[in-house]
């Protein structure tokens, strides 16, 4: 697992915070200094926090659980979609659907509705509808796809949330806090880190800054997924080896049966 260096974070602009007048005092431990009225984030702390978050996310991915990525701001949308897809994780880049976590069964019903429409199209039922009904169903499918298409494979609540900009995604963070779901987040100087379990102090407005942080955590998760696959292969191989080699008790029974078969022949010879 490779952690970005101080220089790499500096080049990506991770150190730029917000104007001093917009700061949140709770972010004081992560602020290095002020320059020209702008707060500068302490990148040494960013390096340490990224490493900590990446290790925790790797562990979650290795256990086979899902992490939900959330970012609805323009600069982060495409980055989130690309990185989450690369590790097979669900993501939300459009408007956060209220009750996404706290009312999860209802969200699942909407996803199932989308699946049933797809089934209608495949089995030919869709072709038997009137032109007006087809238009209504198509519009409904497009709306569901835009909002919930990226979480279609999320069958249960995620094990964790990764959020870019906790101020903008405060509803998602509040829902996760209510359910006790750990929150990993990029937190800028204008945000409150108190509701975040794994704080990554960094500029959450620049696409390069977002990309370098996401690249690190997703690479760690990819390693966790590969390790899980390797362990499964080893377990299967070990199971096949045990099946091929009889157990000690089985070998004992076989040898005893063989001895009994030989015993009558010995008596006749005598």
PDB file of N, CA and C in Angstrom, residues 252-266:
ATOM      1  N   UNK A 252      -6.826 -46.037   9.831  1.00  0.00           N
ATOM      2  CA  UNK A 252      -6.790 -47.099  10.835  1.00  0.00           C
ATOM      3  C   UNK A 252      -7.841 -48.172  10.527  1.00  0.00           C
ATOM      4  N   UNK A 253      -9.059 -47.714  10.120  1.00  0.00           N
ATOM      5  CA  UNK A 253     -10.128 -48.654   9.799  1.00  0.00           C
ATOM      6  C   UNK A 253      -9.776 -49.483   8.567  1.00  0.00           C
ATOM      7  N   UNK A 254      -9.159 -48.829   7.576  1.00  0.00           N
ATOM      8  CA  UNK A 254      -8.770 -49.529   6.349  1.00  0.00           C
ATOM      9  C   UNK A 254      -7.735 -50.613   6.654  1.00  0.00           C
ATOM     10  N   UNK A 255      -6.742 -50.284   7.458  1.00  0.00           N
ATOM     11  CA  UNK A 255      -5.683 -51.246   7.784  1.00  0.00           C
ATOM     12  C   UNK A 255      -6.234 -52.404   8.609  1.00  0.00           C
ATOM     13  N   UNK A 256      -7.199 -52.121   9.501  1.00  0.00           N
ATOM     14  CA  UNK A 256      -7.810 -53.159  10.328  1.00  0.00           C
ATOM     15  C   UNK A 256      -8.602 -54.137   9.459  1.00  0.00           C
ATOM     16  N   UNK A 257      -9.372 -53.578   8.477  1.00  0.00           N
ATOM     17  CA  UNK A 257     -10.155 -54.417   7.568  1.00  0.00           C
ATOM     18  C   UNK A 257      -9.241 -55.307   6.728  1.00  0.00           C
ATOM     19  N   UNK A 258      -8.120 -54.750   6.304  1.00  0.00           N
ATOM     20  CA  UNK A 258      -7.168 -55.519   5.494  1.00  0.00           C
ATOM     21  C   UNK A 258      -6.578 -56.668   6.298  1.00  0.00           C
ATOM     22  N   UNK A 259      -6.312 -56.426   7.583  1.00  0.00           N
ATOM     23  CA  UNK A 259      -5.749 -57.459   8.455  1.00  0.00           C
ATOM     24  C   UNK A 259      -6.737 -58.597   8.663  1.00  0.00           C
ATOM     25  N   UNK A 260      -8.033 -58.240   8.801  1.00  0.00           N
ATOM     26  CA  UNK A 260      -9.067 -59.260   9.005  1.00  0.00           C
ATOM     27  C   UNK A 260      -9.217 -60.141   7.760  1.00  0.00           C
ATOM     28  N   UNK A 261      -9.060 -59.544   6.572  1.00  0.00           N
ATOM     29  CA  UNK A 261      -9.167 -60.315   5.333  1.00  0.00           C
ATOM     30  C   UNK A 261      -8.015 -61.312   5.190  1.00  0.00           C
ATOM     31  N   UNK A 262      -6.849 -60.929   5.668  1.00  0.00           N
ATOM     32  CA  UNK A 262      -5.677 -61.786   5.560  1.00  0.00           C
ATOM     33  C   UNK A 262      -5.668 -62.897   6.602  1.00  0.00           C
ATOM     34  N   UNK A 263      -6.391 -62.688   7.709  1.00  0.00           N
ATOM     35  CA  UNK A 263      -6.366 -63.644   8.829  1.00  0.00           C
ATOM     36  C   UNK A 263      -6.838 -65.034   8.431  1.00  0.00           C
ATOM     37  N   UNK A 264      -7.956 -65.267   7.746  1.00  0.00           N
ATOM     38  CA  UNK A 264      -8.416 -66.619   7.359  1.00  0.00           C
ATOM     39  C   UNK A 264      -7.415 -67.348   6.500  1.00  0.00           C
ATOM     40  N   UNK A 265      -6.763 -66.644   5.596  1.00  0.00           N
ATOM     41  CA  UNK A 265      -5.777 -67.272   4.715  1.00  0.00           C
ATOM     42  C   UNK A 265      -4.625 -67.838   5.525  1.00  0.00           C
ATOM     43  N   UNK A 266      -4.230 -67.141   6.565  1.00  0.00           N
ATOM     44  CA  UNK A 266      -3.120 -67.571   7.419  1.00  0.00           C
ATOM     45  C   UNK A 266      -3.509 -68.848   8.169  1.00  0.00           C
TER      46      UNK A 266
END
